[in-house]
XYZ file of C-alpha atoms in Angstrom:
585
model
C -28.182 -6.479 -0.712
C -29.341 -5.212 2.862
C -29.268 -1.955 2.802
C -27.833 -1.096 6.635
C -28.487 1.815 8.715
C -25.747 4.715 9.197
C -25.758 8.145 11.070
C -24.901 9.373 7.359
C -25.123 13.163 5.084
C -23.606 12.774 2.112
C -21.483 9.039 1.447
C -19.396 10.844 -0.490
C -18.406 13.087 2.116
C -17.942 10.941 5.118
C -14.544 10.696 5.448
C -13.512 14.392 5.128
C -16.354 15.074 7.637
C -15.375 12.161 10.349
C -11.684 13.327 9.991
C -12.748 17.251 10.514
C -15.017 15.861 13.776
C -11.830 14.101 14.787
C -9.868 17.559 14.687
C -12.183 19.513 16.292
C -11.848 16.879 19.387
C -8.001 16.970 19.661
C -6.580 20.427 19.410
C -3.100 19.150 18.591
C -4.287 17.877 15.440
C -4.435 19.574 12.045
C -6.270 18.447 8.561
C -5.492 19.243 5.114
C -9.403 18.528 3.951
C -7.986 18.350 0.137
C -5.591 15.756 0.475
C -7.539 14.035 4.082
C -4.188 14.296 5.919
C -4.287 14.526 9.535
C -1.557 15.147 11.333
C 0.526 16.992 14.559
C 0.470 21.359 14.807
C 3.839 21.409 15.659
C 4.867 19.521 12.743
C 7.499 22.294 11.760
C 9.165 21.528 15.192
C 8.957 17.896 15.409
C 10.702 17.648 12.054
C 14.089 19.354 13.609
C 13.970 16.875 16.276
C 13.162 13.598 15.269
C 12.936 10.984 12.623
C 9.111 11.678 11.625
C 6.843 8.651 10.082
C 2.841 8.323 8.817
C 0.215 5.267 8.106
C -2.460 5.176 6.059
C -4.799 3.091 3.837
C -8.130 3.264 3.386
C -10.924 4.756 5.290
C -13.711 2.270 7.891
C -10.657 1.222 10.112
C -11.197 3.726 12.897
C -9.146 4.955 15.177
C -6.329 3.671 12.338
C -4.949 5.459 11.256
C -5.432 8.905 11.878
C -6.367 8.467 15.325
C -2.838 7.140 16.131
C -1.653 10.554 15.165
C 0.097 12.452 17.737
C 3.413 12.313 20.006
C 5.240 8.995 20.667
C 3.553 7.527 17.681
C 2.676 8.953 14.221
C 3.103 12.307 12.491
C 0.472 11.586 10.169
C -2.056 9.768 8.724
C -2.986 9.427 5.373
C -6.772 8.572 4.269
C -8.605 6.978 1.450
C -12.383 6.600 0.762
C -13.589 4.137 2.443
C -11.834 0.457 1.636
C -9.924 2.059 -0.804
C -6.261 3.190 -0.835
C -5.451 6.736 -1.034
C -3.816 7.671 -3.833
C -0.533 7.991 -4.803
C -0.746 12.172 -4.536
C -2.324 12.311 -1.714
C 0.361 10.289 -0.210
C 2.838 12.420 -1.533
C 1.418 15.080 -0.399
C 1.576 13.898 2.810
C 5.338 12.906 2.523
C 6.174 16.079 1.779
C 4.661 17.743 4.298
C 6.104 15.856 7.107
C 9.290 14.465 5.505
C 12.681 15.656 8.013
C 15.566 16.727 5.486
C 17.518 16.460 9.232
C 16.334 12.182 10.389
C 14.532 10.887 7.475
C 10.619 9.535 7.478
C 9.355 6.203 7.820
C 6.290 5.154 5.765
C 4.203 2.060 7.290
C 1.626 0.657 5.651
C -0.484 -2.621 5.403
C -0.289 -5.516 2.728
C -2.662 -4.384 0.435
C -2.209 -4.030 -3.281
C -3.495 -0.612 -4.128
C -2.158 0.555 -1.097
C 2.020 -0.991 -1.827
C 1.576 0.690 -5.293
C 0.034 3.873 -4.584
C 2.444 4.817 -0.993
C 5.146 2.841 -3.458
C 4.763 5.419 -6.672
C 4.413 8.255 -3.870
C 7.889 7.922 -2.569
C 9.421 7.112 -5.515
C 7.967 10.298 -7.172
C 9.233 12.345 -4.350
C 12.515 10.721 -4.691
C 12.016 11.958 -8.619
C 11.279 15.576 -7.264
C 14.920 15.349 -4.747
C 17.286 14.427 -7.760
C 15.304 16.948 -10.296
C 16.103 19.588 -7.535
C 19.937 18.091 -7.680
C 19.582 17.185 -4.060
C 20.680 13.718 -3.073
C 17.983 10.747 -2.789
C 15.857 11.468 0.588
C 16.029 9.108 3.596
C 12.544 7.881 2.833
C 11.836 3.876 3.974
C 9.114 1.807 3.793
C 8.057 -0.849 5.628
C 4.774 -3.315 4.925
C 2.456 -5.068 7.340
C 1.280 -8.568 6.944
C 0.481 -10.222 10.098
C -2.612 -11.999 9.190
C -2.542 -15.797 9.769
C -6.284 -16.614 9.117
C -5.571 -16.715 5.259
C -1.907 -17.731 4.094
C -2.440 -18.250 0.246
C -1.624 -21.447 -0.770
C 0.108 -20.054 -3.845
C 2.265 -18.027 -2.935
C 6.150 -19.041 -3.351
C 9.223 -18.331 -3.255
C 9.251 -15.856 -5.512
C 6.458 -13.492 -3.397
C 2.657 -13.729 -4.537
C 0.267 -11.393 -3.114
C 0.902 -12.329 0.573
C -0.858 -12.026 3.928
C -2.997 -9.308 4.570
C -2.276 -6.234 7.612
C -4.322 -5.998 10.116
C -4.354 -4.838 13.641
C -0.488 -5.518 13.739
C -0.107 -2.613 11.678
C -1.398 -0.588 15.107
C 1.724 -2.107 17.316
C 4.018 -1.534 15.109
C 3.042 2.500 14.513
C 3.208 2.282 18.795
C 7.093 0.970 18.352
C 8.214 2.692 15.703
C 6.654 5.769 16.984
C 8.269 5.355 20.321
C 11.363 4.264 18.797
C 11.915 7.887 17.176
C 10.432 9.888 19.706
C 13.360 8.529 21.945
C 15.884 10.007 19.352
C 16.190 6.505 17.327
C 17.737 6.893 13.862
C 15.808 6.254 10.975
C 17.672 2.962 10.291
C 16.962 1.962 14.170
C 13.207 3.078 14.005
C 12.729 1.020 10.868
C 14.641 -2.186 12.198
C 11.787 -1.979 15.209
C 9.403 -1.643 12.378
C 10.305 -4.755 10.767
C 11.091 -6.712 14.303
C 7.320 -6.241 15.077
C 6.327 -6.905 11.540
C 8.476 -10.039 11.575
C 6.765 -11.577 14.966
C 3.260 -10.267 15.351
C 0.575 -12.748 14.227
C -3.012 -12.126 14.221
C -5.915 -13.805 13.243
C -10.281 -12.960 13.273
C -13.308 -13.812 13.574
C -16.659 -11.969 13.199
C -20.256 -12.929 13.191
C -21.458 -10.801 10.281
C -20.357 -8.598 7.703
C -20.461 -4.728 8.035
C -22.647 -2.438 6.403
C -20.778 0.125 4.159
C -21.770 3.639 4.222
C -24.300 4.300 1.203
C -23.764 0.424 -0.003
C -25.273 -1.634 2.645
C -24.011 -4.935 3.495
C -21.863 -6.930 0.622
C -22.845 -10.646 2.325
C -25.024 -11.687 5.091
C -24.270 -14.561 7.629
C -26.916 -16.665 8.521
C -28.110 -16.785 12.355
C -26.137 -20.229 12.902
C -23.013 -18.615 10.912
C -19.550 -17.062 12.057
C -16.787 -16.345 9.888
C -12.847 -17.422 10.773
C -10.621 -15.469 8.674
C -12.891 -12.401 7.889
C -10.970 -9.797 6.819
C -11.193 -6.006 7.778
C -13.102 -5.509 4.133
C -15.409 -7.777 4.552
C -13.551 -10.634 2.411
C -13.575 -14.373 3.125
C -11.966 -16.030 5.836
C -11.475 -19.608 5.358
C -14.025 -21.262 7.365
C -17.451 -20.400 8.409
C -19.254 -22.508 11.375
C -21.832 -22.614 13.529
C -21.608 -20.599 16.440
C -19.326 -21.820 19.503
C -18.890 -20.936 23.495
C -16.948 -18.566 23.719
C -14.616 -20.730 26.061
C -14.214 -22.704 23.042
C -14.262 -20.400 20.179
C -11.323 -18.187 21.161
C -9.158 -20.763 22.106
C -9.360 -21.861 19.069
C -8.127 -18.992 17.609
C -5.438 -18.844 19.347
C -4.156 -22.183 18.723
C -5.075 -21.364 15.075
C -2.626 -18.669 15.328
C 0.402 -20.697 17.167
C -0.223 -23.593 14.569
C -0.094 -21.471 11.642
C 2.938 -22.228 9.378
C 4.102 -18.628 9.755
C 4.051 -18.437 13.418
C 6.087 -22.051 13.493
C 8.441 -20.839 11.239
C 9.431 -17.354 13.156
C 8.747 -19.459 16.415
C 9.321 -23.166 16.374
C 9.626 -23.660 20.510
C 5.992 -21.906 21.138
C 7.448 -20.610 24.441
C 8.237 -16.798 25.201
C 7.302 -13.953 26.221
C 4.387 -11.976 24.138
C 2.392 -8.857 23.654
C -1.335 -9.707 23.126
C -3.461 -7.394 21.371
C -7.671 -8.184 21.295
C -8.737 -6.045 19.081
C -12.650 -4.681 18.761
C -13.679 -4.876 14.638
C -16.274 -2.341 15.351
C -19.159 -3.202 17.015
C -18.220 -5.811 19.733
C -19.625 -4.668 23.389
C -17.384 -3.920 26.039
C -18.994 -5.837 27.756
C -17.921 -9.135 25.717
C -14.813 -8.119 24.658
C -13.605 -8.050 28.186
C -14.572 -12.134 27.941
C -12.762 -12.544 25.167
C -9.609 -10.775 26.545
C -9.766 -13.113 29.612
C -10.228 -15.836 27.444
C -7.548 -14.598 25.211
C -4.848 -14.116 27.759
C -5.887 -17.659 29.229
C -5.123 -19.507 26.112
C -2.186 -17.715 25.310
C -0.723 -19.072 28.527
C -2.149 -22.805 27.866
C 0.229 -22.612 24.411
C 3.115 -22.248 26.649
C 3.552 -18.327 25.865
C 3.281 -15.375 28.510
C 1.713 -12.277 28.084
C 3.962 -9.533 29.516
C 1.395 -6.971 28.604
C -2.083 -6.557 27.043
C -4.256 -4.376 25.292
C -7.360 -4.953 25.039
C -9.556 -2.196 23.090
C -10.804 -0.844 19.594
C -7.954 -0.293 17.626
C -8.337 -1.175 13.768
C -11.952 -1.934 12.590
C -14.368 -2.754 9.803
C -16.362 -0.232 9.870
C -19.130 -1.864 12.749
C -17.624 -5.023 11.932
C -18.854 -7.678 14.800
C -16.144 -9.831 15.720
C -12.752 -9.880 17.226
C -9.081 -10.126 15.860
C -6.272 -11.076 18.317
C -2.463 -10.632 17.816
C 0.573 -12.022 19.200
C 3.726 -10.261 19.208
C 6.685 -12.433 20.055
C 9.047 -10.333 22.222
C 12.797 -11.388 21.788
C 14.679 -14.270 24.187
C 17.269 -11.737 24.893
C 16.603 -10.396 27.910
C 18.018 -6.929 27.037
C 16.504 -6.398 23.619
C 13.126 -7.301 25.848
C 13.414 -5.061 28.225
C 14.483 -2.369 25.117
C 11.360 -3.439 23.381
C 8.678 -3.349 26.295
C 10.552 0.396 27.090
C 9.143 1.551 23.938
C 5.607 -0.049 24.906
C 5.299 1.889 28.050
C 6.341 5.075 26.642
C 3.106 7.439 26.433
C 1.508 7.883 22.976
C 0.043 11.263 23.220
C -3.219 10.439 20.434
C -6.480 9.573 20.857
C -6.477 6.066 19.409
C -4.068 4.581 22.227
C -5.714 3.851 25.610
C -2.907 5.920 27.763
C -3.847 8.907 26.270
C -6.467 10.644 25.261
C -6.097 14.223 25.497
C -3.436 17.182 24.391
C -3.343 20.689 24.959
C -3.255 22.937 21.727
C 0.513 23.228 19.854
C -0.924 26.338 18.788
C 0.180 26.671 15.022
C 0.319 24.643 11.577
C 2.680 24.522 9.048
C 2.209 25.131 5.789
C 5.521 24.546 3.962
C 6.978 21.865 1.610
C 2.980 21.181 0.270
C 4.642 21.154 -3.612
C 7.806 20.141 -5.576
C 10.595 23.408 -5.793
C 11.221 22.650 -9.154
C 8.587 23.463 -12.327
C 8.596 22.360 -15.791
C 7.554 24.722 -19.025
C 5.766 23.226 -21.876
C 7.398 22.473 -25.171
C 6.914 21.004 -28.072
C 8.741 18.002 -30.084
C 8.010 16.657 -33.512
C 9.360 13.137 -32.721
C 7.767 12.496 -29.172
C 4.079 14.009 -30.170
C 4.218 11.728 -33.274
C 4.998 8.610 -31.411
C 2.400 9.859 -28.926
C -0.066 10.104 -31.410
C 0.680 6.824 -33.211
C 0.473 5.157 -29.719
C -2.763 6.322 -29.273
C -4.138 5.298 -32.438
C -3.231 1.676 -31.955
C -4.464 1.671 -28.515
C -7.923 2.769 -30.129
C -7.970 0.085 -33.006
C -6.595 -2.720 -30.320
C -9.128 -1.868 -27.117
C -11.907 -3.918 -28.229
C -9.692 -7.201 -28.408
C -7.797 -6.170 -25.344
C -11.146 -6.008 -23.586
C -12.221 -8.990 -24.980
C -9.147 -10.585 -23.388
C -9.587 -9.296 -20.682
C -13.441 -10.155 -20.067
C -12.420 -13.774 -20.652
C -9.527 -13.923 -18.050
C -10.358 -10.884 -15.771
C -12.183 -8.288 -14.679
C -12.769 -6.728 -18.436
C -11.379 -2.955 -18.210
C -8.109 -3.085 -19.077
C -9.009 -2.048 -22.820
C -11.118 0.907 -21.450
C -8.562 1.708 -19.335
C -5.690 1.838 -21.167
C -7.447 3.770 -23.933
C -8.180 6.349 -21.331
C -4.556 6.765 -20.142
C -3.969 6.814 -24.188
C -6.077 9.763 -24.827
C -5.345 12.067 -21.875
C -2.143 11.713 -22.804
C -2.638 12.149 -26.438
C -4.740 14.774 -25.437
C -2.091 16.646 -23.373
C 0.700 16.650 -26.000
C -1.758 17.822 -28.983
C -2.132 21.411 -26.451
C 1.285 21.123 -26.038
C 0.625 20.573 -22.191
C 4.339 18.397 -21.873
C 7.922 19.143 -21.504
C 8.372 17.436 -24.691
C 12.467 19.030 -24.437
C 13.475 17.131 -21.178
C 12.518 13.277 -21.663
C 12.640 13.243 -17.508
C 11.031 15.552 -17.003
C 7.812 14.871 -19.367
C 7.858 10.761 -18.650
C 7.121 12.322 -15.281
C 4.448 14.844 -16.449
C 2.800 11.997 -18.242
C 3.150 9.357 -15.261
C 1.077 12.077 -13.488
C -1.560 12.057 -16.488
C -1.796 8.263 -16.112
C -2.614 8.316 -12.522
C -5.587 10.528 -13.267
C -6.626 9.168 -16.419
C -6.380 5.178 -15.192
C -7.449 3.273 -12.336
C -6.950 -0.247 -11.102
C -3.572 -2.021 -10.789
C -2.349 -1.624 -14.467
C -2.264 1.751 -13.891
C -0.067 2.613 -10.969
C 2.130 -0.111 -12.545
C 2.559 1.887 -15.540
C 2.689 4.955 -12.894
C 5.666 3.232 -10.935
C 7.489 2.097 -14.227
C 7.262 5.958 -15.603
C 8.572 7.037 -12.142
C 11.791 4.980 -12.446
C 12.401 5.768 -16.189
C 12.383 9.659 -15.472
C 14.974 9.011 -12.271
C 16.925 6.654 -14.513
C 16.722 8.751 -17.484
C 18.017 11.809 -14.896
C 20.853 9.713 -13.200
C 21.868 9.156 -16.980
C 22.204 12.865 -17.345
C 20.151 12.562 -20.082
C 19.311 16.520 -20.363
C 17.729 16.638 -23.402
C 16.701 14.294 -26.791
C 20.047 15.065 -28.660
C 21.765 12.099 -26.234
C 18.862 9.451 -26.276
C 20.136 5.887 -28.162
C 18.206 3.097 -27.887
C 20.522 1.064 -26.113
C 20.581 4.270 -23.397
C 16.942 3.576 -23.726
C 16.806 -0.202 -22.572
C 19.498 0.197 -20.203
C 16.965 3.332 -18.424
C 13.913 0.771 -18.843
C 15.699 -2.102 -16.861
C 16.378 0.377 -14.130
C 12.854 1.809 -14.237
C 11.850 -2.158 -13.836
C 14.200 -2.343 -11.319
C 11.944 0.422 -9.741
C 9.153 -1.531 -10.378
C 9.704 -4.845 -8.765
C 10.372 -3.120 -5.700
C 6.456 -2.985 -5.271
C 5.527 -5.945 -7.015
C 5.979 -9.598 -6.989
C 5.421 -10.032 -10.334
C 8.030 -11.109 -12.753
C 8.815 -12.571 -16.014
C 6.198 -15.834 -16.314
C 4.154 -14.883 -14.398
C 1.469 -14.026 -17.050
C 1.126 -10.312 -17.402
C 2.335 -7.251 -19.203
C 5.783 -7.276 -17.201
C 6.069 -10.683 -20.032
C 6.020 -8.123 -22.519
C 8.209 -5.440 -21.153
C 11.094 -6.878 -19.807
C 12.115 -8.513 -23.592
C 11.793 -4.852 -25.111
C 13.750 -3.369 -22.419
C 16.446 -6.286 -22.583
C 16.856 -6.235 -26.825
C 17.391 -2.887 -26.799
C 20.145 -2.280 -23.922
C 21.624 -5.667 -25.664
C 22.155 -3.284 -28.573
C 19.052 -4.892 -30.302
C 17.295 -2.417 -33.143
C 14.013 -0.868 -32.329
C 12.426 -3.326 -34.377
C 14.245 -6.700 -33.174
C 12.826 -4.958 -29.550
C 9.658 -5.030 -30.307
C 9.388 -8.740 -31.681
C 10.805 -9.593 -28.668
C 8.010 -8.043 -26.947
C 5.219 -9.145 -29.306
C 6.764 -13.338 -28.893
C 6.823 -12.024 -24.824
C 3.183 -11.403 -25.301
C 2.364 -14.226 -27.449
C 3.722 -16.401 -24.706
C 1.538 -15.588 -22.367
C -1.185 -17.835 -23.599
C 0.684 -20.836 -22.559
C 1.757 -19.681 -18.473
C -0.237 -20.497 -15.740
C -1.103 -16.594 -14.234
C 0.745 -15.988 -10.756
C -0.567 -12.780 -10.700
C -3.295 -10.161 -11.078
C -7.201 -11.234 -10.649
C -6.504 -14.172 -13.499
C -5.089 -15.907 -10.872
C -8.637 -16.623 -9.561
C -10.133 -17.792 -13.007
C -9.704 -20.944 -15.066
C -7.594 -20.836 -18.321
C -9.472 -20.718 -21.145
C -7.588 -21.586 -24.344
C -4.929 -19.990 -25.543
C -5.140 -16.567 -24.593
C -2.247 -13.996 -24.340
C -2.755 -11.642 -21.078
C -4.892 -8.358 -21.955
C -2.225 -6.442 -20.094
C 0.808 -7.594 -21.904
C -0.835 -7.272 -25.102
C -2.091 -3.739 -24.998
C 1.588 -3.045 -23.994
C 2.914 -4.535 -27.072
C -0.088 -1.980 -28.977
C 1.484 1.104 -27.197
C 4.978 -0.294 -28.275
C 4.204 -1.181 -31.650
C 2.834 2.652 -32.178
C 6.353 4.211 -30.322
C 8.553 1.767 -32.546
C 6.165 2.403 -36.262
C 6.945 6.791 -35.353
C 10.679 6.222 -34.906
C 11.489 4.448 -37.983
């Protein structure tokens, strides 16, 4: 691997230090170095006055998505390490510092797995922390971006799959949205420009090498008589690499590419309009070219029978110094009067560094501190029942890991045994010290979602994360105050809820191969009335079933079936089960 050159202290540290640099530049921003939150001084105001909203992912897309922060676009920005989602409390930590109890908050983020479950367990935990406070559900909405066209899986159906990516889109629509509620908008109105923009923006890139990560070097090299269609803004695949091209050729290509593409055809079947065009810089394009490819761009467009109405043509969601270009196409509406509505909002100043109208505000003058943690806190207690399920849980986790791993290594990536013993034993851990509210079943399925977050990484454990989320609000809209009123059939009717929860995040579903197979039986035999025990055989067959589906989801998906194995996932569920259902009995 080459090893790259960066203007680089500590890897580690980058991102808190390139956010603090970007503070110290733009007096009307603040940062909460903990949680790396950027966002507006006047934060306290702006919440009285408008519906607020935030962006975020992970870090190397600069200016997204903290450099969009400021008036007439976003309150905030969110950050992860570099390529990697934030998690899901530092986004709620960010929701709760900007959320307005007065117009609601929007939360915009780009099609990315860790980042849909982490922002996805964030607001559904502070929707947790509303009803535990007896306040009514906050108006919190979401909205995801996936405007890439250069890779359109193949697989995916009508039932989801993982979907196109977000990419520079994401930028346009934090510019309407945020002009949308800086104009007084309601939170319904800014989110239905959200998803208008979301729904018609199509973008597509190109680069001619990989980019060097920060204290990792570069993951693949191109060869001199390489470029790369498709390239994402990780460095992953695009879907063809060629030999190098004019650029009088090359980008019209792409933008045919992007008026040919099945999702661009579907939204748009005439391919004539009006449209917002959008070259984007992936890092470390010269001005000097990219004002080619912008003519070139804006030529094309034109040649496909479409009219740009306005462009922008700049550096506005990278790859770290990514060379190459992406270019978007936002399809403005027929009606002449939404149009007009529409380009309004795209002519209305953005007052943050990242947009090209603006790139300097005087000092707000204060911060604001409040809202950083939930009202409500939970004491400790102890319960003979829960800490011996606990503990029996955790036992079979340990004797099942090494053939959960094995299953794993065979059909994934090979930690889901480690990990799930790890989420086991810190919560394990935390009951034997009597660190859970073992008297309010809410309140301590809450406690321990927390412990899970810290305790597991990867996919499997937000999902568990999200699933724990939904049981505590269920279990709370229930009015289930204590253990005295707990039935199993109250049980499995609170776990198809907490599902319910669930598949508002994820595609995944019954057959399609992971520990959702397992669940979903348990949670159905026992709000069917079913005994603990009939539950659980319905979970162990869900399990066992496994070995014979095709995987839809999760990195399996990318490997060959081996035999007849049962997903790692689903069967470490039914080991966590199995321990629950042998302590109750």
């Amino acid at each position: 691997m080459s090893a790259g050159k960066h203007f680089v202290s500590d890897p580690k540290d980058l991102v808190r230090t390139s956010l603090s640099g970007l503070v110290a530049a733009n007096p009307h921003l603040a940062l909460d170095e903990k949680e790396k939150v950027t966002y507006v001084k006047d934060l306290a105001l702006l919440r009285t006055k408008q519906v607020t909203l935030f962006c975020g992912g992970g870090s190397g897309h600069e200016p997204a998505h903290a450099g969009f922060v400021g008036h007439g676009m976003l309150t905030a920005a969110v950050s992860g390490h570099v390529f990697a989602s934030p998690s899901s409390s530092q986004v709620l930590s960010c929701l709760r510092r900007v959320y307005s109890e007065e117009h609601g908050t929007l939360v915009v983020i780009k099609n990315y797995t860790g980042d849909v479950l982490n922002f996805g367990r964030a607001v559904e935990r502070f929707k947790s922390e509303s009803v535990n406070q007896g306040k009514p559900l906050p108006k919190v909405a979401m909205v995801v971006v996936d405007d890439d066209v250069g890779v359109v899986n193949p697989n995916d159906d009508a039932e989801g799959g993982v979907g196109r990516r977000g990419l520079a889109g994401t930028v346009l629509v934090n510019k309407f949205a945020g002009a949308r509620a800086a104009s007084g908008g309601s939170l319904d109105q800014v989110k239905a420009v959200a998803e208008y923009v979301i729904s018609n923006t199509f973008t597509i890139g190109c680069a001619l090498n990989a980019a060097s990560v920060p204290g990792q070097g570069l993951p693949r090299v191109l060869g001199d008589d390489e470029i790369e269609i498709g390239m994402g803004i990780h460095n992953e695949p695009g879907f063809e690499t060629k030999k190098p091209q004019p650029a009088d050729i090359l980008i019209p290509s792409l933008v045919d590419h992007i008026v040919n593409s099945s999702p661009f055809k579907k939204a748009h079947p005439g391919r004539t309009g009006r449209v917002i065009l959008m070259v984007n810089n992936l890092g470390a394009t010269s001005n000097l070219e990219l004002g080619l490819v912008t003519k070139l761009a804006v030529e094309a467009t034109r040649d496909c029978g479409l009219e740009p109405v306005r462009t922008y043509s700049g550096t506005f969601m990278t790859g770290l110094a990514m060379p190459g270009v992406s270019i978007s196409l936002l399809v403005l509406p027929e009606d002449e009067a939404q149009r007009n509505e529409l380009l309004a909002l795209a002519d209305q100043s953005a007052h943050c560094p990242g947009w090209v109208n603006q790139t300097w505000v005087e000092d707000a003058g204060c911060t604001d501190e409040s809202a950083l943690e939930p009202a409500v806190q939970v004491k400790p207690a102890s319960n003979e029942v829960w800490e011996k399920a606990i503990t029996l849980a955790y036992r079979n986790v340990v004797a099942d890991e090494p053939q959960v791993t094995l299953l794993d290594q065979l059909m994934g990536d090979g930690d889901c045994g480690q990990v799930l013993l790890s989420g086991a034993t810190a919560i394990n851990d935390a009951a034997q010290s009597t660190q859970l509210p073992l008297n309010d079943p809410a309140a301590a399925l809450a406690r321990i979602s927390s412990i899970v977050e810290d305790a597991m990484g990867g996919t499997s454990g937000i999902i568990y994360c999200l699933f724990l989320d939904g049981l505590a609000q269920q279990l709370r809209s229930l009015n289930v105050a204590d253990n005295s009123s707990l039935s199993p059939q109250l049980w499995g009717q609170a776990m198809l809820g907490a599902l319910d929860t669930l598949y508002q995040y994820t595609t995944a579903r019954p057959g399609h191969r992971t520990l959702i197979d397992a669940l979903e039986p348990f949670a159905s035999s026992l709000a069917s009335g079913g005994s603990l025990e009939q539950a659980l055989d319905a979970a162990d067959k869900g399990a066992a079933a496994t070995a014979h589906m095709q995987p839809k989801r999760g990195r399996a998906v990318y490997v060959q079936q081996k035999g007849d194995l049962a997903d790692a996932g689903a069967a470490g569920l039914v080991s966590v089960l199995r321990g629950i259902v042998s302590a109750l009995q």
